[in-house]
XYZ file of C-alpha atoms in Angstrom:
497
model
C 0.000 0.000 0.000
C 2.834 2.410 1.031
C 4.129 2.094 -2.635
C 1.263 2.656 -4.330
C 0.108 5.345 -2.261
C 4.218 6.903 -3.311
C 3.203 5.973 -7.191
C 0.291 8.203 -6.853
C 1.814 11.071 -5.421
C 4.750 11.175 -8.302
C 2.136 10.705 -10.587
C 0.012 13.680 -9.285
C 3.667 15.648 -8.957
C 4.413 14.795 -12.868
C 1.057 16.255 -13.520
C 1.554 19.163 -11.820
C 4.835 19.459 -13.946
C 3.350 18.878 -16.950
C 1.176 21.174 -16.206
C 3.388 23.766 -15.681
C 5.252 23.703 -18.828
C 2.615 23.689 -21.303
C 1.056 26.912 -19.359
C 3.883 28.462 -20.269
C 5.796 28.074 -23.533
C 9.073 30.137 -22.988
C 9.503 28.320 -19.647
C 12.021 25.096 -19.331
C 10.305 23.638 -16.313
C 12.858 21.650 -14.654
C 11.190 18.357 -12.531
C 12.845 16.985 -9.696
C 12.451 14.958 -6.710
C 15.145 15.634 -4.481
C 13.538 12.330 -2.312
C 10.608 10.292 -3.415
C 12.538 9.836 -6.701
C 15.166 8.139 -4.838
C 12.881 6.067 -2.717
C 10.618 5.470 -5.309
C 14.007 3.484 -6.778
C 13.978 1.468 -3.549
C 10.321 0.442 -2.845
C 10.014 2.432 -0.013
C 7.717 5.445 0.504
C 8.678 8.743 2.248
C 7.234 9.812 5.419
C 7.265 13.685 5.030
C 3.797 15.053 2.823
C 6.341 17.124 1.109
C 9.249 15.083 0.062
C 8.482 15.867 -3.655
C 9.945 19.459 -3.933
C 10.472 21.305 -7.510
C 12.640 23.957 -8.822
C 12.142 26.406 -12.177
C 14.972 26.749 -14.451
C 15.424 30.265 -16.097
C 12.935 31.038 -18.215
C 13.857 30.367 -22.299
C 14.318 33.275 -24.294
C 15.109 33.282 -28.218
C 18.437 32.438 -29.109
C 20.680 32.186 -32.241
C 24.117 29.892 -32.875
C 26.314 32.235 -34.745
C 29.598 30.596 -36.783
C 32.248 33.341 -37.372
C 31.820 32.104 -40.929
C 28.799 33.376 -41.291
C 26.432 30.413 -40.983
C 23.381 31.159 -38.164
C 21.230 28.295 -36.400
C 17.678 30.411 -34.644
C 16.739 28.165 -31.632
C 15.696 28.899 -27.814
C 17.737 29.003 -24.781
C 18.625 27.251 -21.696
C 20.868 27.361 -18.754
C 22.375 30.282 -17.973
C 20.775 33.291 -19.888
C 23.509 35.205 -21.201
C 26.059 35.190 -24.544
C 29.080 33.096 -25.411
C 31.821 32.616 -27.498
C 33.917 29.600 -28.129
C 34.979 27.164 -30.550
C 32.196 25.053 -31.889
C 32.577 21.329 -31.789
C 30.919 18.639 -32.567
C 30.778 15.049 -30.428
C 29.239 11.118 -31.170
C 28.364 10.251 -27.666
C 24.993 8.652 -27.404
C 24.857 8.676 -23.681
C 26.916 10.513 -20.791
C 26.277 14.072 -21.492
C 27.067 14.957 -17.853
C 30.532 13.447 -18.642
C 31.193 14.886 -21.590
C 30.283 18.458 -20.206
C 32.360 18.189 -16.864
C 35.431 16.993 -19.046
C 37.509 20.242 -18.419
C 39.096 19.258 -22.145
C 36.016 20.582 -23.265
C 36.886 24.213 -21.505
C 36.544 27.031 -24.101
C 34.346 24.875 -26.178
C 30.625 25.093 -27.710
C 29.774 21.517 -27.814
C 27.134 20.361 -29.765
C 25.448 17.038 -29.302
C 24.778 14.430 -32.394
C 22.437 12.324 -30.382
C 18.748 14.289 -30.823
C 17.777 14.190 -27.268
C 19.596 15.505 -24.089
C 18.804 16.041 -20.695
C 16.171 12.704 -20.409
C 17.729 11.183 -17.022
C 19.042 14.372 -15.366
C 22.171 15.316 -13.477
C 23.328 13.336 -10.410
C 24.289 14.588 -7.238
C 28.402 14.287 -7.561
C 28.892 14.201 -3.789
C 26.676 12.757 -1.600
C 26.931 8.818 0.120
C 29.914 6.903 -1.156
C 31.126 6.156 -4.724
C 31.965 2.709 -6.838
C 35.674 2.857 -5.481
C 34.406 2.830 -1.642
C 35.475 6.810 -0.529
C 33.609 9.527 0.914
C 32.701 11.315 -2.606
C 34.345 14.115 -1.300
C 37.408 12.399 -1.147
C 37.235 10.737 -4.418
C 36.873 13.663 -6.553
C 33.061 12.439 -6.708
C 31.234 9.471 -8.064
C 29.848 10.221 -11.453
C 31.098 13.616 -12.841
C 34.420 14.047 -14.063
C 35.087 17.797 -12.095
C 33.126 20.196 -9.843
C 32.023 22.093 -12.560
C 30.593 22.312 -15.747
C 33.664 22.892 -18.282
C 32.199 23.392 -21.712
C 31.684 27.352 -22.650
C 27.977 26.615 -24.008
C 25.868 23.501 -25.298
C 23.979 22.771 -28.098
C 21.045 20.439 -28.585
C 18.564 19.068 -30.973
C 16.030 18.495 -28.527
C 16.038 19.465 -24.723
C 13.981 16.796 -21.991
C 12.161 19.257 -19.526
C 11.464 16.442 -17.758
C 14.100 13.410 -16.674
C 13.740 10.714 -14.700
C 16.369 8.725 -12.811
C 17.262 7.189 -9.705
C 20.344 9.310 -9.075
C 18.803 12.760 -10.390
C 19.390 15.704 -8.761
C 18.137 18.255 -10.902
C 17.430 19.182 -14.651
C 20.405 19.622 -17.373
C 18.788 22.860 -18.023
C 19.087 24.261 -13.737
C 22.204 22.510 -13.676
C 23.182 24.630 -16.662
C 21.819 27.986 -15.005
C 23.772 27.223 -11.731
C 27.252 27.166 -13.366
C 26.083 29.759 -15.185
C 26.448 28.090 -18.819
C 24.130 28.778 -21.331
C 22.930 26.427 -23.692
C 20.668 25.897 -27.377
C 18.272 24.026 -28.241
C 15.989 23.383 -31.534
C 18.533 23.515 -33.974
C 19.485 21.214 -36.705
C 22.341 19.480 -35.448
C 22.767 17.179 -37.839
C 23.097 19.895 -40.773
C 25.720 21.593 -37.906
C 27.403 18.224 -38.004
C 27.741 17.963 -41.453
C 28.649 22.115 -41.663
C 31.611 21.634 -38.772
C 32.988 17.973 -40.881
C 33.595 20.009 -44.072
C 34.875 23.122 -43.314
C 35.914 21.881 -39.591
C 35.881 22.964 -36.296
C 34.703 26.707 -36.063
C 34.814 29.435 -33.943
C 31.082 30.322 -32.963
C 28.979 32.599 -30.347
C 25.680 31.470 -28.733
C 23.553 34.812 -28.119
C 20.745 34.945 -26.654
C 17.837 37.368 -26.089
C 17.229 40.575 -27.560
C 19.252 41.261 -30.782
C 20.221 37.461 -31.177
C 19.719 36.881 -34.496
C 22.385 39.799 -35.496
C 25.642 38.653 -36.500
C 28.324 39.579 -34.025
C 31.331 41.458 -35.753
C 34.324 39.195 -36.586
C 36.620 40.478 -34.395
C 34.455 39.368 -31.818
C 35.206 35.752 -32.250
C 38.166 34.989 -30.118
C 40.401 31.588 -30.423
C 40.325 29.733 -27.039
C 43.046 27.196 -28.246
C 45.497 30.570 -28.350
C 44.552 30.826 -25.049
C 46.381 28.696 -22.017
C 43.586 26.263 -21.327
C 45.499 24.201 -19.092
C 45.890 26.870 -16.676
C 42.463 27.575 -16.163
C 41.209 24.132 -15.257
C 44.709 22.709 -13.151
C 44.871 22.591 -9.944
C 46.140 25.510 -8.558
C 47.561 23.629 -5.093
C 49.661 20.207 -4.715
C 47.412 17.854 -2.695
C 47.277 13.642 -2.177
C 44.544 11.049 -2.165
C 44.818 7.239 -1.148
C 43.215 4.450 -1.992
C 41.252 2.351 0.674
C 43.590 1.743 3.668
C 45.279 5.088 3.614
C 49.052 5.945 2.478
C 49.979 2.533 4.172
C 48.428 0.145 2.104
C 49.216 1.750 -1.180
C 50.773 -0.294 -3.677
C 52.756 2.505 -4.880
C 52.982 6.471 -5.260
C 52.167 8.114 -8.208
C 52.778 11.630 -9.358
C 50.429 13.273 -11.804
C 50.760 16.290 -13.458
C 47.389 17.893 -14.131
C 46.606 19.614 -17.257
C 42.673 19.181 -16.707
C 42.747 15.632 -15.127
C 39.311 13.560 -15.557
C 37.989 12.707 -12.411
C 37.993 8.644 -13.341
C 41.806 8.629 -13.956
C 42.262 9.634 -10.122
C 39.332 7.417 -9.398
C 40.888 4.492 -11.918
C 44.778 4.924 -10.043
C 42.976 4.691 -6.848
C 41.193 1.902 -7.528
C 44.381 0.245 -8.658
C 45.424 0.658 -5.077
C 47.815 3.690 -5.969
C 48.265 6.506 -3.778
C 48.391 9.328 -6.201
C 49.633 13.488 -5.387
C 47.818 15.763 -8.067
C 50.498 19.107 -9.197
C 49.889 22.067 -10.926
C 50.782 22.225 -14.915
C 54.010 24.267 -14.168
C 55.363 22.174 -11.307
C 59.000 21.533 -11.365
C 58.338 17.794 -10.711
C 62.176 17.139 -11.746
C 63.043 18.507 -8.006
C 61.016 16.063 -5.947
C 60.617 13.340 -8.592
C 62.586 10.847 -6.897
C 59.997 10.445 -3.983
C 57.811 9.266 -6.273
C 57.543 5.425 -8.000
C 55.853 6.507 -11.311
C 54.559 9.758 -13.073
C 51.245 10.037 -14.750
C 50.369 13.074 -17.351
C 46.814 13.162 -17.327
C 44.351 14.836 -20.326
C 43.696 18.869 -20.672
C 42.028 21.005 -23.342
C 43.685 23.304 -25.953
C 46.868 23.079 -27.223
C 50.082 21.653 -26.113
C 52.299 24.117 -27.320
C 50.551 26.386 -24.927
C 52.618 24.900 -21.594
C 56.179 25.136 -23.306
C 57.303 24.821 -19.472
C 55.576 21.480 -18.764
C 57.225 20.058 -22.323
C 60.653 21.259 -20.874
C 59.755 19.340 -17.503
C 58.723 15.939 -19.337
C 61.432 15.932 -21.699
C 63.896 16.849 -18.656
C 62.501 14.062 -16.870
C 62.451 11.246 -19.837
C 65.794 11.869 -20.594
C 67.067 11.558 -16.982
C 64.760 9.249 -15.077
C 64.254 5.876 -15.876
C 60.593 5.167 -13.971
C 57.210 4.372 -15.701
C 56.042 7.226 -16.869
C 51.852 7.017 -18.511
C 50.418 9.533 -20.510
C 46.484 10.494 -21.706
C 45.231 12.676 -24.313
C 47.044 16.346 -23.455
C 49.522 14.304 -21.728
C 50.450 11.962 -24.537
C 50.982 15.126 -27.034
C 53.295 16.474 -24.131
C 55.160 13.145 -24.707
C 55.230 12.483 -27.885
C 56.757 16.470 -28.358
C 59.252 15.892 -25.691
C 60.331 12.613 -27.857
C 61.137 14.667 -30.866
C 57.509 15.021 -32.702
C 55.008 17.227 -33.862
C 51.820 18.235 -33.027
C 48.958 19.549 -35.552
C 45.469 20.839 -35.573
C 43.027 18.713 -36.587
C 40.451 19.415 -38.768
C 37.337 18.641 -36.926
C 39.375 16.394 -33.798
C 37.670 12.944 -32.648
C 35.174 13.410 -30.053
C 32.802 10.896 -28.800
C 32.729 7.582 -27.570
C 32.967 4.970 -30.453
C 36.696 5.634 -31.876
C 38.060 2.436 -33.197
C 41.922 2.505 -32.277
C 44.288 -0.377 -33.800
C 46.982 -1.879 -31.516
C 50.354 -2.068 -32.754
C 52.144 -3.421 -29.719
C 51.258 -5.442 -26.801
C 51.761 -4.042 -23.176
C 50.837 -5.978 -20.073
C 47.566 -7.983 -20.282
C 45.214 -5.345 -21.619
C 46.761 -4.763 -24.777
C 47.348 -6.767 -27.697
C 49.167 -6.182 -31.062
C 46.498 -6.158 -33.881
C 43.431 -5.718 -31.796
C 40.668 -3.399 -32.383
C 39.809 -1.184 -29.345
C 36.465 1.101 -28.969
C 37.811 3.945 -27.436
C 36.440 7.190 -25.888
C 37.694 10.006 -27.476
C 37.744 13.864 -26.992
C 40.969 15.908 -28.352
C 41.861 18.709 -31.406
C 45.256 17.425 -31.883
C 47.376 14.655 -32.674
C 50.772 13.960 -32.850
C 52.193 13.327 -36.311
C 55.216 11.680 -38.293
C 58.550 13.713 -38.985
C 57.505 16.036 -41.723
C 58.025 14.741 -44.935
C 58.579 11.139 -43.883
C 56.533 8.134 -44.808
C 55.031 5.461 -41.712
C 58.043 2.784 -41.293
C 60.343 4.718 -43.451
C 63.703 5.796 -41.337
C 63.186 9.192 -40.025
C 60.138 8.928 -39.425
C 60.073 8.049 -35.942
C 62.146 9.118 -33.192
C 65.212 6.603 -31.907
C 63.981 4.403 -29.309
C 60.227 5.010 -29.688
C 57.662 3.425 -31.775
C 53.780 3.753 -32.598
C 51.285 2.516 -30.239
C 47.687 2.938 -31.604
C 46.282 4.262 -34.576
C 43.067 5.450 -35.366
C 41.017 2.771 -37.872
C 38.844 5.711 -39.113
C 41.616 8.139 -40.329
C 44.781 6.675 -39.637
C 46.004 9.482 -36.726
C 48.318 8.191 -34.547
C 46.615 7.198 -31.248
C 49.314 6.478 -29.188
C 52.802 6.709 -28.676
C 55.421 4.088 -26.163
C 59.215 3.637 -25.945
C 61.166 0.746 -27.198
C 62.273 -2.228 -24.499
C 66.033 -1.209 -26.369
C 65.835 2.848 -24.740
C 66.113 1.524 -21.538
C 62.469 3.676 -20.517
C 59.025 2.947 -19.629
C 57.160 5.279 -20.925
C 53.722 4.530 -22.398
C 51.458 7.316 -24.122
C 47.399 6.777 -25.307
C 45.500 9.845 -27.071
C 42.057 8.575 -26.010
C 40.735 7.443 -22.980
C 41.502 4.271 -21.798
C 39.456 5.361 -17.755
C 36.283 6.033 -20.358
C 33.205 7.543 -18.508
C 31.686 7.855 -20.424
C 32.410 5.530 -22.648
C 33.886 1.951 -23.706
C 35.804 0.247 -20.999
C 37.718 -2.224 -23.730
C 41.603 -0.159 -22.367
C 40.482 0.318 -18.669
C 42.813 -2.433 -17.658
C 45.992 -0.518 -18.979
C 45.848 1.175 -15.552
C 46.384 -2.029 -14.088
C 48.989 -2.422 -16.031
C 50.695 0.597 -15.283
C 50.491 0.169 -11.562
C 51.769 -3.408 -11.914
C 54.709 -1.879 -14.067
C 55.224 0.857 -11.508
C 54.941 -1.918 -8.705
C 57.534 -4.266 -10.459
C 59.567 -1.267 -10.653
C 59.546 -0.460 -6.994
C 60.336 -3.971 -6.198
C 63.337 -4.038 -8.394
C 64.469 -0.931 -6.543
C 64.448 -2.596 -2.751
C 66.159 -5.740 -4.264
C 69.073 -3.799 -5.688
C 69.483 -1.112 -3.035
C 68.534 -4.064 -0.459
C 66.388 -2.115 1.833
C 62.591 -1.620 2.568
C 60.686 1.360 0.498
C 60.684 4.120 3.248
C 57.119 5.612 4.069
C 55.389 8.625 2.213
C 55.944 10.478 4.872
C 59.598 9.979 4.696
C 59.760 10.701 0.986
C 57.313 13.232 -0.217
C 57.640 16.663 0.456
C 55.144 17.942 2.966
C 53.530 20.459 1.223
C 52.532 17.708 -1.619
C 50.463 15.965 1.297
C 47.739 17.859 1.357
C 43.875 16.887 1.112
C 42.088 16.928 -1.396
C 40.174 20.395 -2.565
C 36.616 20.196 -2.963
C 35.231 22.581 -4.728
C 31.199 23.390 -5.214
C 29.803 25.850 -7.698
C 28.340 28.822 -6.861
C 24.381 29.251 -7.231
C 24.570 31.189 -10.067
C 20.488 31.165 -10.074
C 20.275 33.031 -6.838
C 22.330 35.329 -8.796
C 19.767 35.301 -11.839
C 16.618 35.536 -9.450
């Protein structure tokens, strides 16, 4: 009886939201139950008469997607009501738009959705109980997004849900748009965007909204993000640690990362691994402490890498001098592969979204094999290239004691880069996204891998120097011990009210 008596009352409430919405045309009612959703989930009815509670999203106002090349898409707003420039991109994920948007690689960037329909099962509450890995969320850099914010400059849809419904929703895509004060479009033809952005590539754009939207900004008024230093904006401004469950002392090893817009599921991936891991800003001089450290990890960032000439000094200081396993993702296999002696280039359009078929070209640990095809999740600008004027497997065209690692099935880009047993290194490099989320998990075990390697390493170590691994707080600096920041958003709609 209790159940059915709940079922009535979240039917009544999704009346009452319905309701609401179609009285009211320029309004993006956002539905919620901050409760009875969740117990709904369970079977088990609330006590309190008024557990179902509902909040309004800012009201949507005419809007217009403007390309700097002179294209305009008419459509209505959401989120955040104000104007935005960025770089317009376009990305093949189906599913995990609350992902995609909190990937800071995505900073600067107006990303527009292929799949028609966004917004249908919400946004989850990031902190709150405990996540898959077994921490406080607040530890673990949360459960389901991948940062504390939203990091995309604007999004663009085909068709908006008012309404969502999910076990874990917190609130609408829309509110949660409005609170990080993001604004977003919706009604336009994204797939004749798609097709517009694949010919003549990615394309600076400005999402305006309101009064005067449908007049074309001047052209001077589009600005390049990717001139811009990105990686600053979204690193973490302060050294601090995490550990795995057990604390510091039952951590298989320590790993450094350098953070050039780290994904939340890379920390969440090492942890799991059982690796104590201490987070640095972009510019860190890791060189000066690196030897308290078992392995270093470059994680993924947004723009472009030739923006952090400091942090390609670092890696390629580090490379040439230290001989541990070294991992690198996305931002942080460009920063590799140019520290190694390539080249990195614009892409036309980038890969973004999560069906990427990458081709193995060497095995590594368990999770790789030489000729396999991976589904990857992808979300990157640039690539790394050959030596200029050099042919694939010609000599030249490939750097002495490295060789190919991936390449992309669809246009042949090299995916990933890894040094040769002959170099005497351990360095392994992967352009997409082996921790997913969202996303294929066919690479997730390479992080097992590279803890095992960094493990093996550390065992090698004690054997030869024939003494026990001395504690992290013996090792690591104290002012890389710190805990972890976590950050909340402001309410940007208290702002708007």
């Amino acid at each position: 009886m209790a159940s059915h008596a709940l079922l009535k009352r979240v039917s009544a409430a999704a009346a009452r939201c319905s309701s609401s919405s179609s009285s009211s045309s320029s309004s993006s009612a956002s539905c919620f139950s901050t409760s009875a959703h969740r117990l709904y989930a369970a079977g088990v009815a609330p006590v309190a008469q008024d557990a179902i509670t509902w909040t309004q999203a800012p009201p949507s106002q005419p809007a217009t997607l403007h390309l700097k090349t002179g294209q305009k898409f008419p459509g209505r707003s959401f989120g955040a009501p104000r104007s935005i420039f960025g770089e317009t991109v376009f990305t093949t994920s189906i599913t995990s738009y609350t992902e995609s948007l909190t990937d800071p690689s995505y900073q600067g960037q107006l990303l527009a959705f292929t799949q028609p329909m966004m917004g249908n099962y919400g946004v989850p509450d990031n902190f709150s109980g405990r996540s898959p890995a077994g921490h406080p969320k607040d530890v673990d850099v949360g459960a389901f997004l991948e940062s504390n914010r939203l990091q995309a400059a604007g999004i663009i849809v085909s068709n908006l849900s008012e309404r969502f419904s999910h076990y874990e929703a917190r609130e609408s895509l829309s509110t949660w748009a409005a609170r990080h004060n993001v604004p977003g479009i919706s009604g336009i033809d994204t797939r004749a965007l798609t097709t517009l952005l694949r010919d003549q590539g990615s394309t600076l754009g400005a999402i305006v909204v309101g009064e005067g939207h449908d007049q074309t900004p001047s052209p001077d008024a589009f600005v390049d993000p990717m001139a811009e230093n990105l990686i600053a904006r979204v690193s973490t401004s302060q050294p601090y640690t995490i550990h795995p469950v057990g604390g510091a002392s039952a951590a298989r090893v320590h790993i450094a990362l350098l953070d050039f817009g780290c994904k939340a599921n890379i920390l969440r991936s090492l942890l799991r691994c059982g690796a104590s891991v201490t987070v640095l800003p972009w510019n860190y001089d890791f060189n000066r402490v690196r030897d308290a450290f078992d392995g270093l990890f470059l994680s993924n960032g947004p723009g472009s890498p030739y923006s952090i000439p400091e942090a390609i000094a670092t890696v390629k200081k580090t490379i040439e001098e230290w001989r541990r396993p070294i991992f690198g993702i996305c931002m942080g296999n460009q920063i590799i592969g140019i520290a190694a002696g390539l080249k990195a280039y614009r892409m036309k359009f980038g890969n973004r979204g999560h069906n990427q078929p990458v081709v193995a070209l060497a095995s590594v640990g368990n999770s790789v094999r030489a000729g396999r095809v991976y589904i990857t999740s992808q979300n990157h600008g640039y690539a790394l290239e050959y030596n200029h004027g050099v042919r694939p497997g010609e000599e030249g065209s490939w750097p002495k004691g490295w060789i190919p690692w991936f390449v992309n099935a669809n246009d042949g880009s090299i995916e990933g880069i890894k040094s040769t047993p002959d170099s005497g290194k351990a360095v392994w490099a992967a352009q997409f996204h082996p921790e997913h989320s969202g996303g294929p998990e066919d690479c997730a075990g390479m992080f097992e891998d590279y803890v095992a390697q960094v493990e093996h390493a550390k065992q090698s170590r004690r054997v030869e120097s024939g003494s026990n691994h001395a504690s992290l707080a013996e090792t690591v600096p104290a002012e890389l011990l710190g805990e972890a920041p976590r950050g909340q958003p402001s309410d940007v709609l208290a702002a708007l009210a």
